[in-house]
Tab-separated table of C-alpha atoms in Angstrom:
chain	number	residue	atom	x	y	z
A	262	MET	CA	-10.962	-14.453	-17.513
A	263	PRO	CA	-8.724	-16.259	-16.685
A	264	TYR	CA	-5.550	-14.820	-18.152
A	265	ARG	CA	-3.604	-16.874	-20.686
A	266	GLN	CA	-0.968	-18.173	-18.277
A	267	PHE	CA	-3.618	-19.344	-15.811
A	268	VAL	CA	-5.250	-21.492	-18.488
A	269	THR	CA	-2.042	-23.408	-19.211
A	270	LYS	CA	-1.018	-23.716	-15.557
A	271	ALA	CA	-4.433	-25.015	-14.508
A	272	GLN	CA	-4.362	-27.531	-17.335
A	273	ALA	CA	-0.871	-28.615	-16.269
A	274	GLU	CA	-2.389	-29.556	-12.904
A	275	GLY	CA	-5.050	-31.654	-14.625
A	276	PHE	CA	-7.995	-29.230	-14.763
A	277	TRP	CA	-10.524	-28.671	-17.522
A	278	VAL	CA	-10.639	-24.885	-18.010
A	279	GLY	CA	-13.482	-22.740	-19.255
A	280	ALA	CA	-12.781	-19.051	-19.945
A	281	ILE	CA	-15.245	-16.144	-20.091
A	282	TRP	CA	-13.912	-12.842	-21.435
A	283	ASP	CA	-15.161	-9.396	-22.318
A	284	PRO	CA	-13.527	-8.714	-25.725
A	285	ARG	CA	-12.966	-5.053	-24.776
A	286	LEU	CA	-10.482	-5.977	-22.048
A	287	GLU	CA	-7.660	-7.435	-24.161
A	288	SER	CA	-6.397	-7.356	-27.729
A	289	PRO	CA	-7.914	-9.694	-30.350
A	290	GLU	CA	-4.531	-11.441	-30.624
A	291	TYR	CA	-4.396	-12.114	-26.881
A	292	LEU	CA	-7.946	-13.436	-26.780
A	293	ALA	CA	-7.277	-15.638	-29.818
A	294	ASP	CA	-4.521	-17.291	-27.781
A	295	VAL	CA	-6.877	-17.788	-24.827
A	296	ARG	CA	-9.536	-19.232	-27.145
A	297	ALA	CA	-7.024	-21.701	-28.608
A	298	LEU	CA	-5.779	-22.801	-25.182
A	299	ALA	CA	-9.006	-23.032	-23.168
A	300	ASP	CA	-11.250	-26.089	-23.239
A	301	CYS	CA	-14.234	-23.751	-23.524
A	302	TYR	CA	-14.265	-20.052	-24.478
A	303	VAL	CA	-17.234	-17.667	-24.234
A	304	GLU	CA	-17.498	-13.870	-24.505
A	305	ALA	CA	-19.789	-11.639	-22.442
A	306	ASP	CA	-20.343	-7.995	-21.529
A	307	PHE	CA	-18.693	-7.565	-18.125
A	308	GLN	CA	-20.214	-4.106	-17.711
A	309	ASP	CA	-23.668	-5.695	-17.484
A	310	PRO	CA	-23.728	-7.722	-14.240
A	311	GLU	CA	-26.911	-9.591	-15.181
A	312	THR	CA	-25.496	-10.645	-18.551
A	313	LEU	CA	-22.312	-11.827	-16.874
A	314	ARG	CA	-24.306	-13.625	-14.191
A	315	ARG	CA	-26.461	-15.409	-16.777
A	316	THR	CA	-23.472	-16.370	-18.938
A	317	LEU	CA	-21.524	-17.754	-15.996
A	318	ARG	CA	-24.475	-19.837	-14.866
A	319	GLU	CA	-25.210	-21.180	-18.364
A	320	VAL	CA	-21.601	-22.171	-19.056
A	321	ALA	CA	-21.105	-23.730	-15.626
A	322	GLU	CA	-24.313	-25.757	-15.870
A	323	GLU	CA	-23.737	-26.822	-19.475
A	324	GLN	CA	-20.164	-27.919	-18.770
A	325	ARG	CA	-20.995	-29.350	-15.328
A	326	ALA	CA	-18.252	-27.261	-13.738
A	327	THR	CA	-17.459	-28.260	-10.166
A	328	VAL	CA	-15.510	-25.089	-9.300
A	329	ILE	CA	-15.912	-21.438	-10.298
A	330	HIS	CA	-12.788	-19.503	-9.351
A	331	HIS	CA	-12.154	-15.863	-10.253
A	332	LEU	CA	-8.546	-14.782	-10.867
A	333	GLY	CA	-9.044	-11.533	-12.722
A	334	ARG	CA	-10.318	-8.012	-12.226
A	335	GLU	CA	-11.987	-6.948	-8.995
A	336	GLU	CA	-14.929	-5.387	-10.857
A	337	THR	CA	-16.439	-8.792	-11.718
A	338	MET	CA	-15.224	-10.814	-8.754
A	339	VAL	CA	-18.270	-10.505	-6.486
A	340	THR	CA	-20.662	-11.410	-9.309
A	341	ALA	CA	-18.647	-14.543	-10.109
A	342	TYR	CA	-18.662	-15.695	-6.498
A	343	GLU	CA	-22.384	-15.045	-6.101
A	344	VAL	CA	-23.042	-17.350	-9.056
A	345	ALA	CA	-20.570	-19.891	-7.684
A	346	GLU	CA	-22.366	-19.828	-4.349
A	347	ASP	CA	-25.756	-20.332	-6.017
A	348	LEU	CA	-24.366	-23.388	-7.842
A	349	ARG	CA	-22.460	-24.674	-4.804
A	350	ALA	CA	-19.231	-24.375	-6.793
A	351	GLU	CA	-17.583	-21.683	-4.660
A	352	LEU	CA	-14.127	-21.776	-3.091
A	353	ASN	CA	-14.866	-18.672	-1.014
A	354	PRO	CA	-18.069	-17.219	0.430
A	355	ALA	CA	-19.281	-14.288	-1.647
A	356	ALA	CA	-19.380	-12.278	1.592
A	357	ALA	CA	-15.615	-12.696	2.023
A	358	ILE	CA	-14.982	-11.430	-1.495
A	359	ARG	CA	-17.235	-8.416	-0.892
A	360	LEU	CA	-15.177	-7.480	2.166
A	361	LEU	CA	-11.960	-7.592	0.152
A	362	ALA	CA	-13.402	-5.807	-2.886
A	363	ASP	CA	-15.254	-3.035	-1.023
A	364	LYS	CA	-12.804	-0.582	0.564
A	365	HIS	CA	-15.466	0.867	2.871
A	366	ALA	CA	-16.686	-2.557	4.038
A	367	MET	CA	-13.088	-3.552	4.724
A	368	ARG	CA	-12.537	-0.465	6.905
A	369	ASP	CA	-15.769	-1.176	8.792
A	370	LEU	CA	-14.644	-4.746	9.471
A	371	LEU	CA	-11.215	-3.654	10.699
A	372	ALA	CA	-12.813	-1.084	12.997
A	373	GLU	CA	-15.239	-3.662	14.407
A	374	ARG	CA	-12.401	-6.119	15.090
A	375	GLY	CA	-10.028	-3.495	16.489
A	376	LEU	CA	-7.463	-4.382	13.840
A	377	SER	CA	-5.199	-1.801	12.210
A	378	PRO	CA	-7.139	1.301	13.366
A	379	VAL	CA	-7.341	4.071	10.751
A	380	SER	CA	-9.511	7.207	10.766
A	381	PHE	CA	-11.802	7.167	7.731
A	382	GLU	CA	-15.081	8.460	6.393
A	383	ALA	CA	-17.223	7.466	3.438
A	384	ALA	CA	-18.185	10.106	0.863
A	385	PRO	CA	-21.021	8.926	-1.418
A	386	THR	CA	-20.277	11.465	-4.193
A	387	ARG	CA	-17.544	13.915	-5.109
A	388	ARG	CA	-19.621	16.725	-3.629
A	389	ASP	CA	-19.269	15.084	-0.202
A	390	VAL	CA	-15.486	14.731	-0.352
A	391	PRO	CA	-14.337	18.251	0.683
A	392	GLU	CA	-16.332	18.171	3.931
A	393	ALA	CA	-15.107	14.636	4.687
A	394	VAL	CA	-11.515	15.766	4.132
A	395	GLY	CA	-12.119	18.656	6.510
A	396	ARG	CA	-13.366	16.310	9.215
A	397	ILE	CA	-10.501	13.826	8.787
A	398	GLY	CA	-8.001	16.697	8.661
A	399	TYR	CA	-5.228	17.646	6.260
A	400	PRO	CA	-3.445	15.825	4.798
A	401	ALA	CA	-5.963	13.121	3.863
A	402	VAL	CA	-5.965	10.390	1.239
A	403	VAL	CA	-8.987	10.270	-1.072
A	404	LYS	CA	-9.678	6.921	-2.760
A	405	PRO	CA	-12.302	6.140	-5.400
A	406	ALA	CA	-13.977	3.141	-3.776
A	407	ALA	CA	-14.818	1.457	-7.088
A	408	LEU	CA	-11.568	1.958	-9.024
A	409	ALA	CA	-8.495	-0.294	-8.968
A	410	GLY	CA	-4.826	-0.042	-9.974
A	411	SER	CA	-4.031	3.177	-8.045
A	412	ARG	CA	-6.476	5.046	-10.269
A	413	GLY	CA	-7.642	8.282	-8.738
A	414	VAL	CA	-5.871	7.900	-5.373
A	415	PHE	CA	-4.916	11.412	-4.262
A	416	LEU	CA	-3.236	13.052	-1.274
A	417	TRP	CA	-5.265	16.161	-0.405
A	418	ARG	CA	-2.748	18.295	1.495
A	419	GLU	CA	-4.556	21.616	1.705
A	420	ALA	CA	-7.772	23.299	0.584
A	421	ARG	CA	-6.322	24.585	-2.675
A	422	ASP	CA	-5.683	20.986	-3.853
A	423	ARG	CA	-9.396	20.736	-4.646
A	424	ALA	CA	-8.969	21.925	-8.235
A	425	GLU	CA	-6.234	19.376	-8.984
A	426	TRP	CA	-8.261	16.570	-7.411
A	427	THR	CA	-11.384	17.564	-9.353
A	428	ALA	CA	-9.439	17.474	-12.626
A	429	LEU	CA	-8.139	14.006	-11.749
A	430	VAL	CA	-11.556	12.450	-11.095
A	431	ASP	CA	-12.896	14.211	-14.194
A	432	GLU	CA	-10.293	12.291	-16.222
A	433	TYR	CA	-11.817	9.029	-15.022
A	434	GLY	CA	-15.415	10.224	-15.316
A	435	TYR	CA	-15.942	9.103	-11.728
A	436	ASP	CA	-18.469	10.609	-9.330
A	437	GLY	CA	-18.356	8.238	-6.350
A	438	PRO	CA	-18.368	6.646	-3.920
A	439	PHE	CA	-15.107	7.684	-2.244
A	440	LEU	CA	-13.267	6.764	0.919
A	441	VAL	CA	-11.410	9.519	2.789
A	442	GLU	CA	-8.683	8.309	5.157
A	443	GLU	CA	-6.005	9.706	7.399
A	444	TYR	CA	-2.614	9.929	5.703
A	445	LEU	CA	-0.509	6.964	6.809
A	446	ARG	CA	3.198	7.810	6.842
A	447	GLY	CA	5.869	5.162	6.566
A	448	PRO	CA	7.307	2.479	4.283
A	449	GLU	CA	4.756	0.397	2.408
A	450	TYR	CA	4.751	-3.354	1.852
A	451	SER	CA	2.531	-5.960	0.268
A	452	VAL	CA	2.053	-9.344	1.885
A	453	GLU	CA	1.585	-12.101	-0.686
A	454	THR	CA	-0.422	-15.075	0.577
A	455	LEU	CA	-1.956	-18.300	-0.664
A	456	SER	CA	-4.843	-19.762	1.346
A	457	ARG	CA	-6.328	-23.241	1.422
A	458	ASP	CA	-9.174	-24.362	3.686
A	459	GLY	CA	-8.852	-21.127	5.646
A	460	ARG	CA	-5.146	-21.642	6.334
A	461	HIS	CA	-2.967	-18.808	5.093
A	462	GLN	CA	0.537	-19.383	3.738
A	463	VAL	CA	2.622	-16.217	3.625
A	464	VAL	CA	4.515	-16.593	0.378
A	465	GLY	CA	6.571	-13.479	1.004
A	466	ILE	CA	6.594	-9.747	1.675
A	467	THR	CA	7.336	-7.205	-1.046
A	468	GLU	CA	8.655	-3.683	-0.515
A	469	LYS	CA	6.849	-1.003	-2.517
A	470	LEU	CA	8.772	1.894	-4.056
A	471	LEU	CA	6.345	4.788	-4.384
A	472	GLY	CA	6.386	7.814	-6.626
A	473	PRO	CA	5.842	11.315	-5.269
A	474	PRO	CA	2.576	12.715	-3.899
A	475	PRO	CA	-0.183	13.424	-4.598
A	476	LEU	CA	-0.653	10.261	-6.729
A	477	PHE	CA	1.887	7.805	-5.226
A	478	VAL	CA	2.042	5.691	-8.390
A	479	GLU	CA	4.367	2.745	-7.715
A	480	VAL	CA	7.748	3.026	-9.420
A	481	GLY	CA	9.018	-0.367	-8.308
A	482	HIS	CA	8.937	-3.364	-5.992
A	483	VAL	CA	11.605	-5.422	-4.195
A	484	HIS	CA	11.083	-9.055	-3.196
A	485	PRO	CA	11.744	-10.113	-0.546
A	486	ALA	CA	11.482	-6.860	1.406
A	487	PRO	CA	14.534	-6.183	3.606
A	488	LEU	CA	12.918	-6.389	7.042
A	489	PRO	CA	13.958	-7.239	10.605
A	490	GLU	CA	12.365	-10.446	11.866
A	491	ASP	CA	10.061	-8.799	14.412
A	492	ARG	CA	8.602	-6.437	11.815
A	493	ARG	CA	8.188	-9.238	9.305
A	494	ARG	CA	6.373	-11.358	11.860
A	495	ALA	CA	4.034	-8.485	12.767
A	496	LEU	CA	3.124	-7.946	9.096
A	497	GLU	CA	2.448	-11.650	8.625
A	498	GLU	CA	0.293	-11.932	11.743
A	499	LEU	CA	-1.786	-8.843	10.953
A	500	THR	CA	-2.415	-10.020	7.396
A	501	THR	CA	-3.442	-13.551	8.274
A	502	GLU	CA	-5.669	-12.366	11.121
A	503	PHE	CA	-7.361	-9.988	8.692
A	504	LEU	CA	-7.915	-12.694	6.054
A	505	THR	CA	-9.424	-14.968	8.680
A	506	ALA	CA	-11.710	-12.144	9.855
A	507	CYS	CA	-12.907	-11.727	6.256
A	508	GLY	CA	-13.744	-15.426	6.023
A	509	TYR	CA	-11.327	-15.921	3.125
A	510	ARG	CA	-10.854	-19.631	2.460
A	511	PHE	CA	-8.957	-20.298	-0.745
A	512	GLY	CA	-6.643	-18.651	-3.221
A	513	PRO	CA	-4.140	-15.825	-3.460
A	514	ALA	CA	-4.421	-12.492	-1.687
A	515	HIS	CA	-2.387	-9.318	-1.991
A	516	THR	CA	-2.554	-7.174	1.151
A	517	GLU	CA	-0.940	-3.727	1.258
A	518	VAL	CA	0.341	-2.484	4.617
A	519	ILE	CA	2.087	0.719	5.732
A	520	TRP	CA	4.400	0.587	8.743
A	521	THR	CA	3.567	3.742	10.714
A	522	ARG	CA	4.913	5.084	14.006
A	523	SER	CA	2.025	3.231	15.656
A	524	GLY	CA	2.768	-0.043	13.893
A	525	PRO	CA	1.379	-1.747	10.784
A	526	ARG	CA	-1.797	-0.388	9.196
A	527	ILE	CA	-3.631	-2.149	6.370
A	528	VAL	CA	-4.127	-0.001	3.265
A	529	GLU	CA	-6.278	-2.458	1.311
A	530	SER	CA	-6.380	-6.062	0.158
A	531	GLN	CA	-7.450	-7.952	-2.942
A	532	ALA	CA	-8.496	-11.566	-3.470
A	533	ARG	CA	-5.971	-12.030	-6.247
A	534	LEU	CA	-2.279	-12.098	-6.961
A	535	GLY	CA	-0.354	-8.861	-6.783
A	536	GLY	CA	0.026	-6.955	-10.032
A	537	ASP	CA	3.125	-5.182	-11.327
A	538	ARG	CA	4.825	-8.546	-12.067
A	539	ILE	CA	5.104	-9.404	-8.362
A	540	PRO	CA	4.463	-13.132	-9.023
A	541	ARG	CA	7.521	-13.147	-11.280
A	542	LEU	CA	9.607	-11.484	-8.549
A	543	VAL	CA	8.475	-14.191	-6.120
A	544	GLU	CA	9.484	-16.911	-8.564
A	545	LEU	CA	12.918	-15.404	-9.219
A	546	ALA	CA	13.580	-14.946	-5.494
A	547	THR	CA	12.177	-18.216	-4.124
A	548	GLY	CA	11.655	-20.629	-6.999
A	549	LEU	CA	7.906	-20.765	-6.329
A	550	ASP	CA	5.571	-20.340	-9.289
A	551	ILE	CA	2.691	-18.956	-7.232
A	552	GLU	CA	0.377	-18.920	-10.258
A	553	ARG	CA	0.706	-22.669	-10.718
A	554	ALA	CA	0.685	-23.156	-6.938
A	555	ILE	CA	-2.945	-21.972	-6.863
A	556	PHE	CA	-3.995	-24.940	-8.978
A	557	ALA	CA	-1.668	-27.352	-7.197
A	558	ALA	CA	-3.410	-26.370	-3.960
A	559	LEU	CA	-6.801	-26.819	-5.607
A	560	ALA	CA	-5.715	-30.285	-6.727
A	561	ASP	CA	-4.495	-30.931	-3.152
A	562	ARG	CA	-0.890	-31.288	-4.194
A	563	SER	CA	2.284	-29.574	-3.048
A	564	ALA	CA	2.512	-25.926	-4.053
A	565	GLY	CA	6.219	-26.196	-4.930
A	566	PRO	CA	9.526	-25.209	-3.310
A	567	ALA	CA	7.939	-22.842	-0.806
A	568	SER	CA	5.022	-25.079	0.141
A	569	PRO	CA	4.724	-25.512	3.903
A	570	THR	CA	4.320	-28.730	5.803
A	571	GLU	CA	0.620	-29.236	6.476
A	572	PRO	CA	-0.336	-28.917	10.155
A	573	THR	CA	-1.402	-32.194	11.724
A	574	GLU	CA	-4.537	-30.615	13.169
A	575	PRO	CA	-5.859	-27.998	10.720
A	576	THR	CA	-7.444	-24.947	12.295
A	577	GLU	CA	-9.340	-21.986	10.930
A	578	ARG	CA	-6.350	-19.719	11.465
A	579	THR	CA	-3.015	-21.190	10.506
A	580	THR	CA	-0.058	-19.109	9.408
A	581	THR	CA	2.994	-20.562	7.717
A	582	LYS	CA	6.264	-18.729	7.279
A	583	ALA	CA	7.244	-16.818	4.175
A	584	ALA	CA	8.989	-18.693	1.405
A	585	PRO	CA	12.757	-18.908	1.954
A	586	ALA	CA	14.365	-16.563	-0.550
A	587	THR	CA	17.662	-17.453	-2.199
A	588	ALA	CA	17.872	-14.241	-4.247
A	589	THR	CA	16.434	-10.731	-4.526
A	590	ALA	CA	14.315	-9.610	-7.475
A	591	ILE	CA	13.408	-6.031	-8.379
A	592	VAL	CA	10.999	-4.459	-10.844
A	593	ARG	CA	11.391	-0.783	-11.739
A	594	PHE	CA	8.955	1.166	-13.880
A	595	PHE	CA	9.938	3.884	-16.324
A	596	THR	CA	8.457	7.360	-16.120
A	597	PHE	CA	9.707	9.925	-18.605
A	598	PRO	CA	8.629	13.569	-18.920
A	599	PRO	CA	5.935	14.599	-21.413
A	600	GLY	CA	7.100	15.534	-24.883
A	601	ARG	CA	7.995	14.019	-28.246
A	602	VAL	CA	10.333	11.022	-28.412
A	603	ASP	CA	13.226	11.804	-30.751
A	604	GLU	CA	15.448	8.800	-30.084
A	605	ILE	CA	15.876	5.803	-27.758
A	606	ARG	CA	19.357	4.702	-26.719
A	607	GLY	CA	20.795	1.742	-24.833
A	608	LEU	CA	17.700	-0.472	-24.836
A	609	GLU	CA	19.235	-3.377	-26.758
A	610	THR	CA	22.426	-3.236	-24.700
A	611	ALA	CA	20.464	-3.338	-21.456
A	612	ALA	CA	18.291	-6.212	-22.691
A	613	ARG	CA	21.377	-8.371	-23.291
A	614	LEU	CA	22.610	-8.121	-19.701
A	615	PRO	CA	22.462	-11.620	-18.130
A	616	HIS	CA	20.651	-10.491	-14.988
A	617	VAL	CA	17.790	-8.830	-16.892
A	618	ASP	CA	14.717	-11.056	-16.812
A	619	GLU	CA	12.250	-8.720	-18.550
A	620	LEU	CA	12.620	-5.359	-20.267
A	621	THR	CA	9.759	-3.475	-21.892
A	622	LEU	CA	9.597	0.116	-23.132
A	623	ARG	CA	6.251	1.258	-24.530
A	624	LEU	CA	7.675	4.317	-26.266
A	625	HIS	CA	8.915	4.598	-29.858
A	626	PRO	CA	10.549	7.417	-31.834
A	627	GLY	CA	7.860	9.867	-32.870
A	628	ASP	CA	5.555	9.044	-29.956
A	629	THR	CA	4.150	11.675	-27.639
A	630	VAL	CA	5.038	10.695	-24.066
A	631	PRO	CA	1.846	10.488	-21.975
A	632	ALA	CA	1.757	11.747	-18.403
A	633	VAL	CA	1.824	8.989	-15.787
A	634	ARG	CA	-1.386	9.129	-13.739
A	635	ASP	CA	-1.716	5.511	-12.589
A	636	SER	CA	-0.204	2.047	-12.949
A	637	LYS	CA	-1.572	1.572	-16.470
A	638	SER	CA	0.048	4.700	-17.897
A	639	ARG	CA	3.670	3.966	-16.937
A	640	HIS	CA	6.108	3.764	-19.833
A	641	GLY	CA	7.631	0.324	-19.321
A	642	HIS	CA	9.585	-1.756	-16.825
A	643	VAL	CA	12.657	-3.840	-16.150
A	644	ILE	CA	13.010	-6.884	-13.895
A	645	VAL	CA	16.443	-7.804	-12.551
A	646	HIS	CA	17.647	-10.293	-9.969
A	647	GLY	CA	20.765	-10.908	-7.932
A	648	PRO	CA	22.095	-13.257	-5.241
A	649	THR	CA	21.913	-10.525	-2.584
A	650	PRO	CA	19.887	-7.320	-2.112
A	651	ALA	CA	22.995	-5.227	-2.793
A	652	ALA	CA	23.785	-7.112	-5.996
A	653	ALA	CA	20.215	-6.777	-7.254
A	654	GLN	CA	20.184	-3.039	-6.480
A	655	ALA	CA	23.490	-2.537	-8.302
A	656	ARG	CA	22.291	-4.453	-11.334
A	657	CYS	CA	19.066	-2.471	-11.419
A	658	ALA	CA	21.022	0.791	-11.267
A	659	GLU	CA	23.198	-0.399	-14.158
A	660	VAL	CA	20.162	-0.997	-16.362
A	661	LEU	CA	18.462	2.277	-15.465
A	662	ALA	CA	21.617	4.238	-16.220
A	663	ALA	CA	21.999	2.530	-19.597
A	664	ILE	CA	18.572	3.451	-20.988
A	665	GLU	CA	18.180	6.943	-22.389
A	666	VAL	CA	15.218	8.515	-24.166
A	667	VAL	CA	15.674	11.796	-26.017
A	668	VAL	CA	12.533	13.876	-25.393
A	669	ASP	CA	12.223	17.217	-27.208
A	670	ASP	CA	15.997	17.222	-27.890
A	671	THR	CA	16.807	16.562	-24.215
A	672	PRO	CA	18.426	13.222	-23.212
A	673	VAL	CA	16.563	11.707	-20.259
A	674	ARG	CA	17.793	8.674	-18.335
A	675	ALA	CA	15.692	6.152	-16.443
A	676	ASP	CA	17.675	6.304	-13.205
A	677	GLY	CA	15.990	8.906	-10.992
A	678	ARG	CA	17.188	8.980	-7.373
A	679	THR	CA	14.013	10.250	-5.672
A	680	GLY	CA	11.606	7.534	-6.759
A	681	ALA	CA	10.225	9.539	-9.686
A	682	LEU	CA	12.139	8.096	-12.637
A	683	GLY	CA	13.128	10.149	-15.641
A	684	THR	CA	15.833	12.453	-14.267
A	685	PRO	CA	17.483	14.602	-16.964
A	686	VAL	CA	21.100	13.691	-17.677
């Protein structure tokens, strides 16, 4: 860490950048780029917390680093901030990062503060999950507490779902701990924020497009989310109050919220930017490069077009309005049925459309199409933008209708109507 684009954007704001990577996490070509760009590059085993801790300390002390900031995977975030705290180079208390990284600790905090009440129960191992589901009541959502990227999240609707759930966690080789929660019904959003000195700027709110149960793998995102002002304000206020309660001081956060009949309920939050190309959607819609804005804020400069006016009397809890959007940007992910890829049609035509910002398909003729189980196993994506929500939706539909994959002699288009893409023609 950090990722390649963070190295260049931090350097553009005047920072010396040291990078520490586990070589198993990216391709040799990608890491060669990071090595060439970074001012210092070191490799370490991220699966060994003590090795990572020692490496971080040695590099920081040798290079006289004044700041240690983690912008990567949640699995190593707490370790990095503990070292930063020991060296007085932290931007956030390690305790705040633990609250955001630990799903159970986050639920405990929300319950203590009376924020976003949700029924939940911890299950230390998989053997404890069925009884916890029974106490919460069907349907219940079961989350692996130590996995990220939608991996292993499962809606347990009735007792006979146990076999399917067991097979899912077997795939990940995961035994616990788990968090069992009541099933929150309603549209889901993510609130994108950037904090500095404990003041939280709401960069924008993104609408999530979810796939079908029981896995709910995201099939797309829309930024900005089409929301009435009162609902938008409620999402912003809940998110910033939560971040303040965590003690979060600096950097991006990505907080997922479901709007239920009883109002907004926090699903989870991470001390990082949203995945699924959400930062690119924000940039297309508002003009704000939120990745570079992190380092501009660290350098105490303006964050860009969406940067707020600083309050004259800073307080621990300050909320600024979402970035004004001048367009709508959409990402849609491709999900095709299992089988053998015979042919791919329309990809080059779709890529040439002027409103297509990115288009990636990870399938090739002769490939076996893998089943989509989480965000990492999706088959590709497209990003489009338009001056209005309707225009962006129409342009997205045009692209999805143009792409066709022939699977086992059956043409399959990428324009499903129900949220699960890959509807047969």
